[in-house]
C-alpha cells in the first residue's frame, strides 16, 4: 500500500513573488533567457519529485524529515527495483501531495516559446544543433550542476550514491519521461559533444552512464547571459572602415562568398612584428563579425574547445596566438583541431614570414595562405612621424632615413617610437637607428654570424684606386633612399640595394674592408656561414638562402659572403638531377641578390670561377691586389699595438725583402709579439725586436710551403743562424 509522505520544505519548491516557483535550487540565481529558465525549472522540479519518491521508497513509508535528504540503500537493489516498483511509482506520483504538486507545476510550465530572439540564446542553440527535448533536458542538467552549488547533494541522493554529487546520463534517463530518448545522447557524435556544449572526459571518446555531465564555466556564462561580452573579445574598431589594398580584394571576396560551415583556418603570413590582431579584426569586421583573441595561456588540448563554442554562440571569429604551431608541436595539430572542427568558425592563424603551415592540418579546413601586404616607406614614415611628434628636431629629421633603412612592421615600429620618445629632446639619428636595429635583428644564428666591425676606413692600407671605390660605395649607400624614392628608381630597380664583389689573393684586406664599410655606414654586419648554407640534399640550400634573405629584408644590413665562389659558382651543363638543382639554386640566388635591399659584399679569391650572369648584377667590383712596397711598409708600422716598442724594427727593409699580403703581415706581427713576450719579464716594458719578427716571418713562409733559407734574410741572416 502506498503511504503519502508529509510535505517537506526540501521537497516543495519555494514560492516567489507572483506565485512562480524557483528556477534552480538556489533562489538568488537569475536567468535572463526564458527558454533557458524553462529547462532549468524542468530539472529542479523533476529532481524534487524524484527525491519525494526516494523518501517513500527508502524510508519504508516514514514521513520525510524537514531539511533532510532520504537515506541511501544498496545501489544494486535500487536498480533491480526500478521495474518492480514502476507501477507503484506512478501511483505514488498521482496520490502523494508533494509529488502531485510538483507534477502540476511541470504541467503548468506549458509549451515553451522556441523562437530565437538573438544569436546564442537557448532557442538558437536548439535550432542550430537540432536538439530534441530530451537532449535539451540533458544540457539543462549539466548547466544546473555548473551554476547551482546546491544541486550536488540532491543529485547524489536521487542516484542513491553519495560519491556521485553531479548529474549523469543515468540520472537524466531516470528523471525524463521518455528514457529511450536520452539514450541517443550517449554518443560522441551527438551535437551536444560535437559542438562542445558538453565535454567528454579527458582521453575518452565516449561518455559512460555514470560519468558527470561536464559543461565549461565559460559556456555556462554564455548560456545564462548570451548578450554579455566575453573575456578576450576585441571590440569593433571605431572610425572609417579600412581602405583595403587592391591585392586584398580577392581574399575579401572569397571570405564573403564562403562563410564557414565548419572550421575554416585562414593563415595570415607576415614578418615578425606585424599587428596580426589589427588585420584579423579588420577582416572579421568586414564580414560583420567580431573577433576573439585566444590568449597565450590557452592550452591547445584543454580549454580551447570551450572558448571556441563560446565564440560560436556569440558570432565571433578567433585569432590564434603567434607561434601557435610551435606550441602544438610536431604531429600534435590533429587533436586540437578534432575538438573544434565541427564548429562553423573562422580561425586566423598567424604565420611568420619564412614559416610554413603544418602539414598535418586537413586540407578541407585550410584556406589558402595569405601574405599580408607590408608597410611601404610612406606608411612607415608617417607612423614614426606621428608617434614622434613633439620630440627633438634631430630625432624627427631622422625619421625618413629610418623609415627607408628599416622595414619594420607595425608593432615593431610602435615599440621603437615609444622607446625613442622616452630618450628626450637630445636624441638624434644614431639613437633612433640603434633602436630600429635592435628590433630588426636577424634570428638566424645557425646560418649567419653577427660580426662586430673592428676597423674604420681610415685604417685600411690600400692603393688610391681601391680607396676611391670604397668611398663611392659609401656615398652610394648614403643617397640610395633619395634616388629610389625621390628620383623614382625604386620602381625600375625594385628598391634594390648594392651588391659588390671584393676579389683578390688571400690576406689582401677583403674582410677588413667589409668591416670598415659596416662601421662607416653604421650597418649591422652578418657573415654567412657557407658550411651551414650549402647542403648536399636537393632543395635544402635554396631553403636556407630563402630564410637568410627573408630575415634580412627587415632592415638595411651588410651581408658578407666569404669564399663566395663556393656559392656563386658558374652554372654547369646539366648531366644529372644534382646539376639541375645546383643551377636552380644559383638562379634563385641571383634573383634574390638583385632584390636585396641592403649591402651585399662577396669576397672571393677566384673571380674567374664566378658565374658571368652574377657579375653583371654587381654594382662594384673591387680588386684587392698584393700590396706594394710602400703599402707593406705602412702595414708593418700599423701591425703592432701602440704600447709595444718597435723602434728597433727595420720596417722599410721588411717591406722590400718579403712580398707578403696584409693578412700575412698581421699574422707575423702577432706571432712576433708572442715570441717576444715569452722571453721578457712581466714587469718589463713590451718591445719587439728584429729576431722575433724574422722568426715569425720564417714560420709564415713555411706555412705557404715557401723555402726560407738564410740568404733570404740578407743582412740579418746572422740573427737567424740559430733558428731552425
XYZ file of C-alpha atoms in Angstrom:
724
model
C 0.000 0.000 0.000
C 1.295 3.448 -0.842
C 1.701 5.818 2.066
C 1.636 9.521 1.353
C 4.672 11.356 2.683
C 4.262 14.588 4.549
C 5.150 17.727 2.694
C 8.711 18.899 3.487
C 10.368 22.232 2.754
C 13.049 20.247 0.948
C 10.534 18.701 -1.406
C 8.226 21.653 -2.118
C 9.599 24.448 -4.295
C 9.751 27.843 -2.611
C 7.169 30.416 -3.599
C 8.473 33.592 -5.160
C 6.784 36.876 -5.862
C 3.908 36.377 -8.259
C 3.444 32.760 -7.203
C 6.127 31.300 -9.515
C 8.491 28.621 -8.272
C 12.276 28.918 -8.214
C 14.115 28.091 -11.424
C 17.000 26.490 -9.528
C 17.599 25.199 -6.046
C 19.352 28.442 -5.156
C 16.679 31.188 -5.189
C 19.106 34.039 -5.918
C 20.275 32.797 -9.328
C 18.826 34.957 -12.090
C 18.314 33.574 -15.593
C 17.579 36.108 -18.329
C 16.769 33.677 -21.159
C 13.125 32.455 -20.745
C 13.727 29.147 -22.542
C 16.882 28.506 -20.512
C 14.862 29.236 -17.345
C 12.167 26.833 -18.534
C 14.607 23.924 -18.871
C 16.377 24.687 -15.603
C 12.999 24.648 -13.854
C 12.288 21.291 -15.501
C 15.469 19.972 -13.872
C 14.620 21.440 -10.478
C 11.026 20.174 -10.380
C 11.898 16.694 -11.622
C 14.727 16.373 -9.121
C 12.445 17.405 -6.264
C 9.785 14.934 -7.396
C 12.385 12.150 -7.599
C 13.519 12.961 -4.052
C 9.895 12.588 -2.848
C 9.752 9.114 -4.373
C 13.163 8.204 -2.895
C 11.895 9.158 0.566
C 8.914 6.922 0.112
C 10.851 4.008 -1.353
C 13.853 4.044 1.005
C 12.100 5.256 4.125
C 9.553 2.434 4.091
C 6.731 4.937 4.223
C 8.220 7.026 7.025
C 7.457 10.749 6.786
C 10.062 12.908 5.105
C 12.130 14.830 7.610
C 12.256 18.577 7.148
C 15.534 19.670 5.523
C 16.831 16.076 5.239
C 17.655 14.084 2.158
C 16.488 10.456 2.005
C 18.845 7.734 3.282
C 20.845 5.646 0.823
C 20.374 1.947 0.249
C 22.119 -0.738 -1.782
C 22.619 0.698 -5.319
C 22.260 -2.684 -6.988
C 18.992 -3.334 -5.211
C 17.820 0.135 -6.166
C 18.441 -0.619 -9.851
C 16.701 -4.009 -9.584
C 13.669 -2.337 -8.031
C 13.134 0.053 -10.953
C 10.945 -2.459 -12.803
C 9.486 -3.959 -9.641
C 8.114 -0.663 -8.375
C 7.414 1.015 -11.712
C 3.626 0.849 -11.229
C 3.911 1.799 -7.565
C 5.879 4.889 -8.538
C 3.129 6.029 -10.924
C 0.538 5.591 -8.214
C 2.722 7.473 -5.759
C 3.233 10.394 -8.141
C -0.541 10.615 -8.611
C -1.510 10.446 -4.925
C 1.340 11.949 -2.898
C 0.693 15.585 -2.016
C 4.203 16.791 -2.792
C 4.669 14.651 -5.901
C 1.264 15.647 -7.262
C 2.013 19.322 -6.636
C 5.364 19.065 -8.457
C 3.715 17.253 -11.373
C 1.127 20.015 -11.585
C 3.914 22.600 -11.621
C 5.558 20.730 -14.517
C 2.257 20.732 -16.360
C 1.716 24.457 -15.814
C 5.088 25.216 -17.413
C 3.275 24.601 -20.678
C 4.819 24.715 -24.106
C 7.886 26.961 -24.149
C 8.466 29.737 -26.664
C 11.029 28.241 -29.049
C 11.509 31.343 -31.176
C 15.054 32.684 -31.016
C 15.321 36.342 -30.064
C 19.043 36.708 -30.675
C 22.079 34.667 -31.604
C 23.369 32.379 -28.888
C 20.196 32.088 -26.813
C 18.781 28.698 -25.898
C 16.304 28.578 -28.786
C 19.059 29.471 -31.281
C 21.265 26.651 -29.958
C 18.424 24.139 -30.061
C 17.643 25.062 -33.661
C 21.280 25.079 -34.854
C 22.047 21.733 -33.210
C 18.623 20.141 -33.829
C 18.316 19.282 -30.141
C 15.402 17.102 -29.093
C 13.569 17.871 -25.819
C 15.497 15.026 -24.186
C 18.825 16.484 -25.355
C 17.803 19.923 -24.082
C 16.977 18.374 -20.716
C 20.429 16.734 -20.580
C 22.015 20.098 -21.430
C 19.958 21.780 -18.710
C 21.118 19.207 -16.136
C 24.748 19.962 -16.972
C 24.103 23.712 -16.797
C 22.333 23.392 -13.446
C 25.282 21.486 -11.989
C 27.696 24.171 -13.221
C 25.803 27.224 -11.913
C 23.989 25.904 -8.812
C 26.161 24.727 -5.937
C 23.067 23.413 -4.118
C 22.279 20.721 -6.640
C 25.150 18.319 -5.931
C 23.802 16.711 -2.781
C 20.341 16.389 -4.347
C 21.806 14.591 -7.385
C 23.718 12.223 -5.105
C 20.576 11.406 -3.104
C 18.477 10.889 -6.238
C 21.098 8.463 -7.622
C 21.440 6.644 -4.270
C 25.203 7.279 -4.359
C 26.754 9.898 -2.073
C 30.035 9.683 -4.049
C 28.264 10.968 -7.154
C 27.233 14.600 -6.417
C 26.661 15.504 -10.060
C 24.104 14.815 -12.775
C 24.756 11.883 -15.091
C 23.086 10.477 -18.152
C 21.727 7.736 -15.918
C 20.043 10.358 -13.721
C 18.680 12.153 -16.791
C 17.180 8.897 -18.024
C 15.570 8.297 -14.630
C 14.081 11.795 -14.495
C 12.904 12.130 -18.097
C 9.514 10.790 -19.194
C 10.921 9.041 -22.288
C 14.056 7.140 -21.129
C 14.818 5.855 -24.616
C 15.167 9.417 -25.960
C 18.072 10.045 -23.564
C 19.927 7.035 -24.960
C 20.643 8.947 -28.179
C 22.847 11.348 -26.187
C 25.315 8.574 -25.270
C 27.357 9.171 -28.436
C 30.424 11.305 -29.106
C 28.905 12.335 -32.427
C 25.840 13.818 -30.753
C 25.580 17.603 -31.269
C 25.955 18.165 -27.520
C 29.526 16.880 -27.759
C 30.295 17.702 -31.395
C 29.615 21.398 -30.851
C 31.358 21.470 -27.486
C 28.230 22.110 -25.386
C 29.287 19.226 -23.163
C 32.801 17.964 -22.501
C 33.934 14.413 -22.958
C 36.253 13.109 -20.236
C 39.955 13.667 -20.965
C 41.302 10.916 -23.166
C 37.856 9.357 -23.748
C 35.799 9.164 -26.932
C 32.551 8.176 -25.223
C 30.626 9.166 -22.114
C 29.602 6.412 -19.688
C 26.225 6.496 -17.994
C 27.692 7.213 -14.566
C 30.208 9.866 -15.555
C 29.431 13.502 -14.728
C 27.908 15.800 -17.322
C 30.650 18.405 -17.687
C 29.985 21.886 -19.024
C 32.781 24.513 -19.217
C 32.230 27.535 -16.996
C 32.683 29.941 -19.940
C 29.898 28.193 -21.817
C 27.598 28.262 -18.791
C 28.140 32.020 -18.528
C 27.347 32.427 -22.226
C 24.092 30.461 -21.820
C 22.985 32.478 -18.816
C 23.903 35.885 -20.264
C 24.123 35.470 -24.049
C 24.452 39.218 -24.623
C 27.394 39.743 -22.273
C 30.881 40.316 -23.799
C 33.380 37.500 -23.445
C 36.827 37.932 -21.944
C 39.294 38.495 -24.783
C 36.638 39.861 -27.138
C 38.183 42.652 -29.188
C 35.668 45.488 -29.618
C 34.985 46.761 -33.108
C 37.404 49.490 -34.149
C 35.982 52.965 -34.465
C 36.255 55.397 -37.353
C 36.251 54.834 -41.077
C 36.480 51.292 -42.471
C 39.939 50.173 -43.540
C 40.939 51.157 -47.049
C 41.752 47.690 -48.290
C 44.696 47.340 -50.696
C 43.824 46.206 -54.183
C 45.639 42.893 -53.715
C 43.368 42.022 -50.780
C 40.099 42.335 -52.702
C 40.151 38.689 -53.921
C 40.590 37.489 -50.333
C 37.641 39.580 -49.131
C 35.511 38.283 -51.988
C 36.476 34.712 -51.114
C 35.602 35.171 -47.437
C 32.258 36.809 -48.207
C 31.248 34.162 -50.711
C 32.129 31.201 -48.488
C 31.014 31.724 -44.865
C 32.224 28.893 -42.636
C 30.007 25.832 -42.392
C 32.628 24.070 -40.308
C 36.104 25.045 -39.197
C 37.878 27.462 -41.573
C 41.566 28.090 -40.928
C 42.990 31.174 -42.660
C 46.791 31.513 -42.381
C 47.971 35.135 -42.346
C 51.633 35.344 -43.318
C 53.683 38.421 -42.463
C 57.059 39.392 -40.979
C 57.761 39.307 -37.266
C 56.269 42.339 -35.541
C 53.175 42.578 -37.749
C 49.969 43.573 -35.966
C 48.109 40.362 -36.788
C 45.334 41.329 -34.367
C 44.529 44.534 -36.256
C 44.437 42.705 -39.600
C 42.281 39.864 -38.280
C 39.926 42.307 -36.582
C 39.549 44.299 -39.789
C 38.846 41.138 -41.784
C 36.252 39.971 -39.264
C 34.660 43.406 -39.153
C 34.410 43.471 -42.948
C 32.315 40.309 -42.600
C 30.118 41.860 -39.911
C 31.626 39.614 -37.230
C 33.557 40.206 -34.048
C 36.920 38.743 -33.066
C 38.096 36.792 -30.048
C 41.809 36.788 -29.329
C 42.978 33.446 -27.965
C 45.275 34.108 -25.029
C 48.784 32.736 -24.768
C 47.701 30.851 -21.631
C 45.136 28.736 -23.508
C 46.362 25.173 -23.858
C 45.789 23.568 -27.286
C 44.416 20.424 -25.640
C 42.403 21.976 -22.797
C 40.131 24.997 -22.739
C 40.232 25.722 -26.461
C 37.040 23.800 -27.224
C 35.036 25.725 -24.607
C 36.389 29.027 -25.887
C 35.503 28.094 -29.477
C 31.944 27.120 -28.532
C 31.514 30.386 -26.651
C 32.701 32.291 -29.757
C 30.323 30.325 -31.955
C 27.405 31.334 -29.732
C 28.430 34.998 -29.954
C 29.297 35.052 -33.662
C 32.998 35.743 -33.150
C 35.988 34.699 -35.248
C 39.120 33.568 -33.411
C 42.702 34.786 -33.672
C 45.264 32.217 -32.574
C 48.461 33.421 -30.873
C 51.714 33.733 -32.762
C 53.926 30.647 -32.526
C 50.761 28.543 -32.126
C 52.103 25.802 -34.398
C 55.288 25.515 -32.336
C 53.245 25.261 -29.151
C 51.173 22.435 -30.596
C 54.333 20.577 -31.559
C 55.086 18.358 -34.492
C 52.263 15.917 -35.112
C 50.105 17.462 -32.368
C 47.875 19.568 -34.613
C 45.172 16.976 -35.208
C 43.941 16.559 -31.579
C 43.065 20.220 -31.012
C 41.529 20.552 -34.472
C 39.384 17.483 -33.942
C 37.786 19.025 -30.847
C 36.642 22.161 -32.717
C 36.390 21.081 -36.369
C 32.577 20.864 -36.390
C 32.023 24.445 -35.244
C 31.299 26.860 -38.122
C 34.018 29.295 -37.136
C 36.789 31.137 -38.939
C 40.204 30.909 -37.311
C 43.074 33.259 -38.149
C 46.486 31.613 -37.859
C 49.499 33.989 -37.747
C 52.408 32.591 -39.743
C 55.762 34.361 -39.549
C 57.421 35.008 -42.896
C 59.521 32.001 -43.850
C 57.393 29.653 -41.756
C 55.092 27.100 -43.370
C 51.693 25.839 -42.305
C 51.784 22.492 -40.534
C 51.330 19.618 -42.940
C 49.025 17.653 -40.635
C 46.185 20.202 -40.896
C 43.410 18.694 -43.070
C 43.292 20.496 -46.408
C 39.498 20.702 -46.361
C 39.710 23.013 -43.329
C 42.518 25.167 -44.706
C 42.070 28.325 -46.778
C 44.966 29.457 -48.999
C 47.731 31.197 -47.065
C 47.501 34.962 -47.493
C 50.545 37.221 -47.326
C 49.638 40.470 -45.610
C 50.964 43.493 -47.507
C 53.869 45.116 -45.627
C 54.021 48.786 -44.760
C 55.607 50.836 -47.512
C 58.114 53.585 -46.837
C 55.435 56.297 -46.776
C 53.372 54.401 -44.210
C 56.404 53.688 -42.046
C 57.479 57.305 -42.204
C 54.031 58.669 -41.354
C 53.631 56.289 -38.405
C 57.018 57.199 -36.974
C 56.493 60.914 -37.570
C 53.098 60.854 -35.854
C 54.427 58.921 -32.868
C 57.487 61.195 -32.500
C 55.583 64.467 -32.928
C 56.842 66.883 -30.301
C 60.219 65.168 -29.895
C 63.554 66.830 -30.648
C 64.230 68.163 -34.153
C 67.189 65.831 -34.728
C 65.007 62.832 -33.992
C 62.235 63.987 -36.297
C 64.722 64.774 -39.062
C 65.997 61.172 -38.925
C 62.540 59.666 -39.463
C 62.623 59.459 -43.318
C 66.007 57.711 -43.349
C 64.946 55.346 -40.546
C 61.797 54.502 -42.494
C 63.905 53.713 -45.569
C 66.635 51.720 -43.880
C 64.475 49.695 -41.505
C 61.450 47.921 -42.960
C 59.781 47.242 -39.644
C 56.207 46.071 -39.166
C 53.517 47.819 -37.125
C 54.225 46.517 -33.629
C 57.987 46.865 -34.024
C 57.577 50.474 -35.195
C 55.365 51.238 -32.214
C 57.978 49.856 -29.808
C 60.721 51.898 -31.490
C 58.644 55.082 -31.306
C 57.820 54.554 -27.629
C 61.467 53.993 -26.723
C 62.688 56.906 -28.866
C 60.159 59.323 -27.357
C 61.426 58.391 -23.893
C 65.019 59.385 -24.763
C 64.276 63.098 -24.554
C 64.828 66.009 -26.911
C 68.586 65.450 -27.230
C 68.162 62.139 -29.066
C 69.029 62.028 -32.736
C 69.590 59.749 -35.697
C 72.126 57.428 -34.062
C 69.783 56.649 -31.146
C 66.811 56.105 -33.465
C 68.846 53.848 -35.747
C 70.111 51.851 -32.765
C 66.547 51.224 -31.589
C 65.458 50.195 -35.081
C 68.487 47.938 -35.436
C 67.648 46.164 -32.176
C 64.132 45.436 -33.466
C 65.412 44.263 -36.843
C 67.994 41.794 -35.568
C 68.349 38.600 -37.547
C 67.314 35.469 -35.701
C 69.301 33.031 -37.827
C 72.152 32.120 -35.537
C 72.578 28.747 -37.212
C 73.114 30.254 -40.675
C 74.660 33.678 -40.067
C 77.144 35.086 -37.609
C 76.886 38.636 -36.365
C 80.180 40.497 -36.806
C 81.308 43.447 -34.709
C 83.318 45.730 -37.040
C 86.871 46.317 -35.768
C 88.230 48.646 -38.432
C 87.485 52.073 -39.884
C 88.024 53.183 -43.457
C 90.961 55.349 -42.410
C 92.812 52.302 -41.087
C 92.813 50.463 -44.394
C 96.081 50.402 -46.313
C 95.008 50.351 -49.951
C 96.059 51.808 -53.262
C 94.304 55.096 -54.228
C 92.056 53.335 -56.772
C 90.634 50.926 -54.220
C 90.216 53.698 -51.646
C 88.242 55.718 -54.188
C 85.953 52.778 -54.959
C 85.176 52.238 -51.275
C 84.329 55.917 -50.877
C 81.977 55.644 -53.858
C 80.208 52.692 -52.218
C 79.745 54.683 -49.001
C 78.409 57.668 -50.941
C 76.039 55.478 -52.980
C 74.521 53.918 -49.856
C 74.056 57.398 -48.400
C 71.908 58.621 -51.306
C 70.253 55.307 -52.152
C 66.966 56.246 -50.477
C 66.755 59.632 -52.169
C 67.475 58.182 -55.597
C 64.932 55.386 -55.115
C 62.049 57.370 -53.659
C 62.608 60.930 -54.903
C 64.154 60.249 -58.282
C 61.864 57.263 -58.881
C 64.348 54.449 -59.472
C 62.633 52.218 -56.885
C 60.047 51.092 -59.419
C 62.560 50.074 -62.065
C 65.097 48.573 -59.661
C 62.671 47.112 -57.100
C 64.163 49.180 -54.256
C 67.317 47.098 -54.578
C 70.428 47.840 -52.580
C 74.046 47.427 -53.640
C 75.932 44.242 -54.387
C 79.714 44.469 -54.548
C 82.486 41.974 -55.098
C 85.836 42.068 -53.322
C 88.267 39.824 -55.145
C 91.950 39.190 -54.762
C 94.509 36.845 -53.170
C 94.055 35.739 -49.540
C 95.052 38.266 -46.904
C 94.740 41.377 -49.070
C 92.137 43.054 -46.845
C 88.757 41.972 -48.240
C 87.247 41.133 -44.854
C 88.764 44.242 -43.270
C 87.250 46.399 -45.990
C 83.812 44.845 -45.416
C 84.052 45.584 -41.697
C 85.201 49.136 -42.435
C 82.168 49.689 -44.684
C 79.804 48.406 -41.978
C 81.446 50.720 -39.462
C 81.323 53.748 -41.753
C 77.676 53.161 -42.745
C 76.603 52.133 -39.224
C 75.091 48.939 -40.586
C 74.862 45.623 -38.737
C 77.157 43.088 -40.387
C 76.427 39.389 -40.781
C 78.795 36.783 -42.118
C 77.128 33.944 -43.992
C 78.323 30.563 -42.788
C 78.594 28.694 -46.082
C 79.221 25.394 -44.326
C 75.696 25.645 -42.929
C 74.042 27.156 -46.004
C 75.272 24.741 -48.669
C 73.593 21.392 -48.165
C 74.121 18.174 -50.054
C 70.394 17.454 -50.087
C 68.460 18.747 -53.075
C 66.497 21.907 -52.327
C 67.942 22.499 -48.846
C 70.478 25.128 -49.972
C 67.709 27.150 -51.621
C 65.586 26.871 -48.469
C 68.460 28.128 -46.312
C 69.099 31.036 -48.663
C 65.420 31.958 -48.584
C 65.491 32.051 -44.784
C 68.524 34.344 -44.816
C 67.191 36.815 -47.365
C 63.677 36.869 -45.902
C 65.080 37.728 -42.487
C 67.445 40.328 -43.965
C 64.537 42.144 -45.626
C 63.684 43.707 -42.250
C 66.405 46.330 -42.427
C 69.455 47.502 -44.289
C 72.437 45.429 -43.253
C 75.735 44.274 -44.670
C 75.644 40.617 -45.673
C 79.175 39.283 -46.093
C 79.611 36.152 -48.215
C 83.161 34.924 -47.726
C 84.542 32.473 -50.295
C 81.584 33.394 -52.487
C 82.770 31.253 -55.376
C 81.620 28.205 -53.375
C 78.071 29.534 -53.557
C 78.009 31.733 -56.651
C 79.962 29.477 -58.973
C 79.352 29.029 -62.660
C 76.299 27.121 -63.756
C 77.250 23.813 -65.261
C 75.983 21.684 -68.091
C 73.150 19.509 -66.794
C 74.285 15.919 -66.547
C 72.006 14.697 -63.732
C 69.402 15.905 -61.233
C 72.069 17.298 -58.903
C 73.423 19.575 -61.657
C 69.913 20.760 -62.497
C 69.107 21.624 -58.889
C 72.507 23.272 -58.395
C 71.732 25.549 -61.340
C 68.306 26.290 -59.863
C 69.965 27.309 -56.596
C 72.341 29.672 -58.427
C 69.475 31.182 -60.437
C 67.419 31.676 -57.290
C 70.403 33.253 -55.566
C 70.990 35.646 -58.451
C 67.357 36.724 -58.356
C 67.342 37.291 -54.589
C 70.639 39.163 -54.704
C 69.136 41.527 -57.246
C 66.178 42.222 -54.932
C 68.242 42.511 -51.730
C 67.734 45.988 -50.274
C 70.884 46.241 -48.173
C 74.583 45.992 -48.947
C 75.844 42.585 -50.027
C 79.603 42.112 -50.045
C 81.037 38.997 -51.640
C 84.651 38.039 -51.178
C 86.365 35.605 -53.484
C 89.902 34.506 -54.176
C 88.915 33.191 -57.600
C 86.971 35.733 -59.604
C 87.088 33.624 -62.740
C 85.029 30.911 -61.044
C 82.038 33.230 -60.576
C 79.046 32.979 -62.900
C 79.062 35.743 -65.537
C 75.325 36.348 -65.036
C 76.078 37.136 -61.439
C 78.929 39.542 -62.112
C 76.645 41.528 -64.431
C 74.351 42.205 -61.484
C 77.129 43.644 -59.332
C 77.282 47.403 -58.817
C 81.007 47.466 -57.953
C 83.901 45.055 -58.346
C 86.892 45.990 -56.211
C 90.204 44.247 -56.931
C 92.461 43.789 -53.897
C 95.987 43.187 -55.289
C 99.002 42.256 -53.228
C 100.335 45.400 -51.549
C 103.363 47.189 -52.962
C 106.478 48.155 -51.009
C 105.050 51.395 -49.637
C 101.780 49.702 -48.599
C 103.707 46.848 -46.952
C 105.847 49.311 -45.007
C 102.712 51.054 -43.756
C 101.189 47.711 -42.839
C 104.259 46.738 -40.799
C 104.098 50.012 -38.898
C 100.382 49.603 -38.150
C 100.505 45.887 -37.327
C 101.754 46.298 -33.739
C 99.779 47.767 -30.834
C 100.640 51.333 -29.845
C 102.026 50.310 -26.438
C 104.606 47.947 -27.984
C 108.046 49.475 -28.633
C 109.025 48.710 -32.263
C 111.771 51.314 -32.593
C 114.365 48.605 -33.346
C 112.448 47.246 -36.336
C 113.581 47.998 -39.888
C 110.107 48.250 -41.424
C 111.372 49.610 -44.738
C 113.716 46.636 -45.211
C 110.967 44.149 -44.196
C 108.625 45.645 -46.785
C 111.270 45.444 -49.518
C 112.532 41.971 -48.657
C 109.338 39.975 -48.178
C 106.333 40.093 -50.547
C 103.619 39.343 -48.045
C 99.924 40.155 -48.060
C 98.392 42.275 -45.334
C 96.881 39.270 -43.560
C 100.237 37.516 -43.512
C 101.926 40.644 -42.123
C 99.372 40.879 -39.325
C 99.794 37.183 -38.555
C 103.594 37.536 -38.405
C 103.305 40.617 -36.165
C 101.058 38.764 -33.735
C 103.374 35.730 -33.605
C 106.342 38.068 -33.054
C 104.540 39.591 -30.056
C 104.001 36.119 -28.625
C 107.680 35.216 -29.078
C 108.846 38.480 -27.531
C 106.516 38.207 -24.540
C 107.703 34.654 -23.798
C 111.290 35.942 -23.423
C 110.537 39.061 -21.358
C 109.793 39.537 -17.705
C 106.262 40.531 -16.789
C 107.421 43.879 -15.378
C 109.500 44.701 -18.472
C 108.174 47.241 -20.978
C 106.785 45.391 -24.031
C 109.022 45.583 -27.077
C 109.654 43.586 -30.229
C 112.981 43.193 -31.994
C 114.035 42.008 -35.434
C 114.829 38.447 -34.302
C 111.254 37.787 -33.203
C 109.826 39.370 -36.374
C 112.155 37.436 -38.695
C 111.376 34.177 -36.872
C 107.660 34.851 -37.284
C 108.199 35.605 -40.993
C 110.093 32.318 -41.418
C 107.129 30.419 -39.899
C 104.731 32.311 -42.163
C 106.732 31.395 -45.277
C 106.841 27.752 -44.193
C 103.029 27.768 -43.869
C 102.903 28.764 -47.535
C 105.383 26.000 -48.480
C 107.985 28.584 -49.441
C 111.682 27.984 -48.762
C 113.009 30.257 -46.025
C 116.828 29.936 -46.320
C 119.352 32.210 -44.627
C 120.036 34.041 -47.903
C 116.507 35.428 -47.839
C 117.208 37.308 -44.628
C 120.018 39.360 -46.181
C 121.970 41.447 -43.749
C 120.010 39.958 -40.852
C 120.986 36.372 -41.756
C 123.344 36.179 -38.787
C 120.410 36.665 -36.420
C 118.692 33.619 -37.923
C 121.589 31.141 -37.777
C 120.276 29.504 -34.620
C 116.651 29.429 -35.755
C 115.547 26.091 -37.208
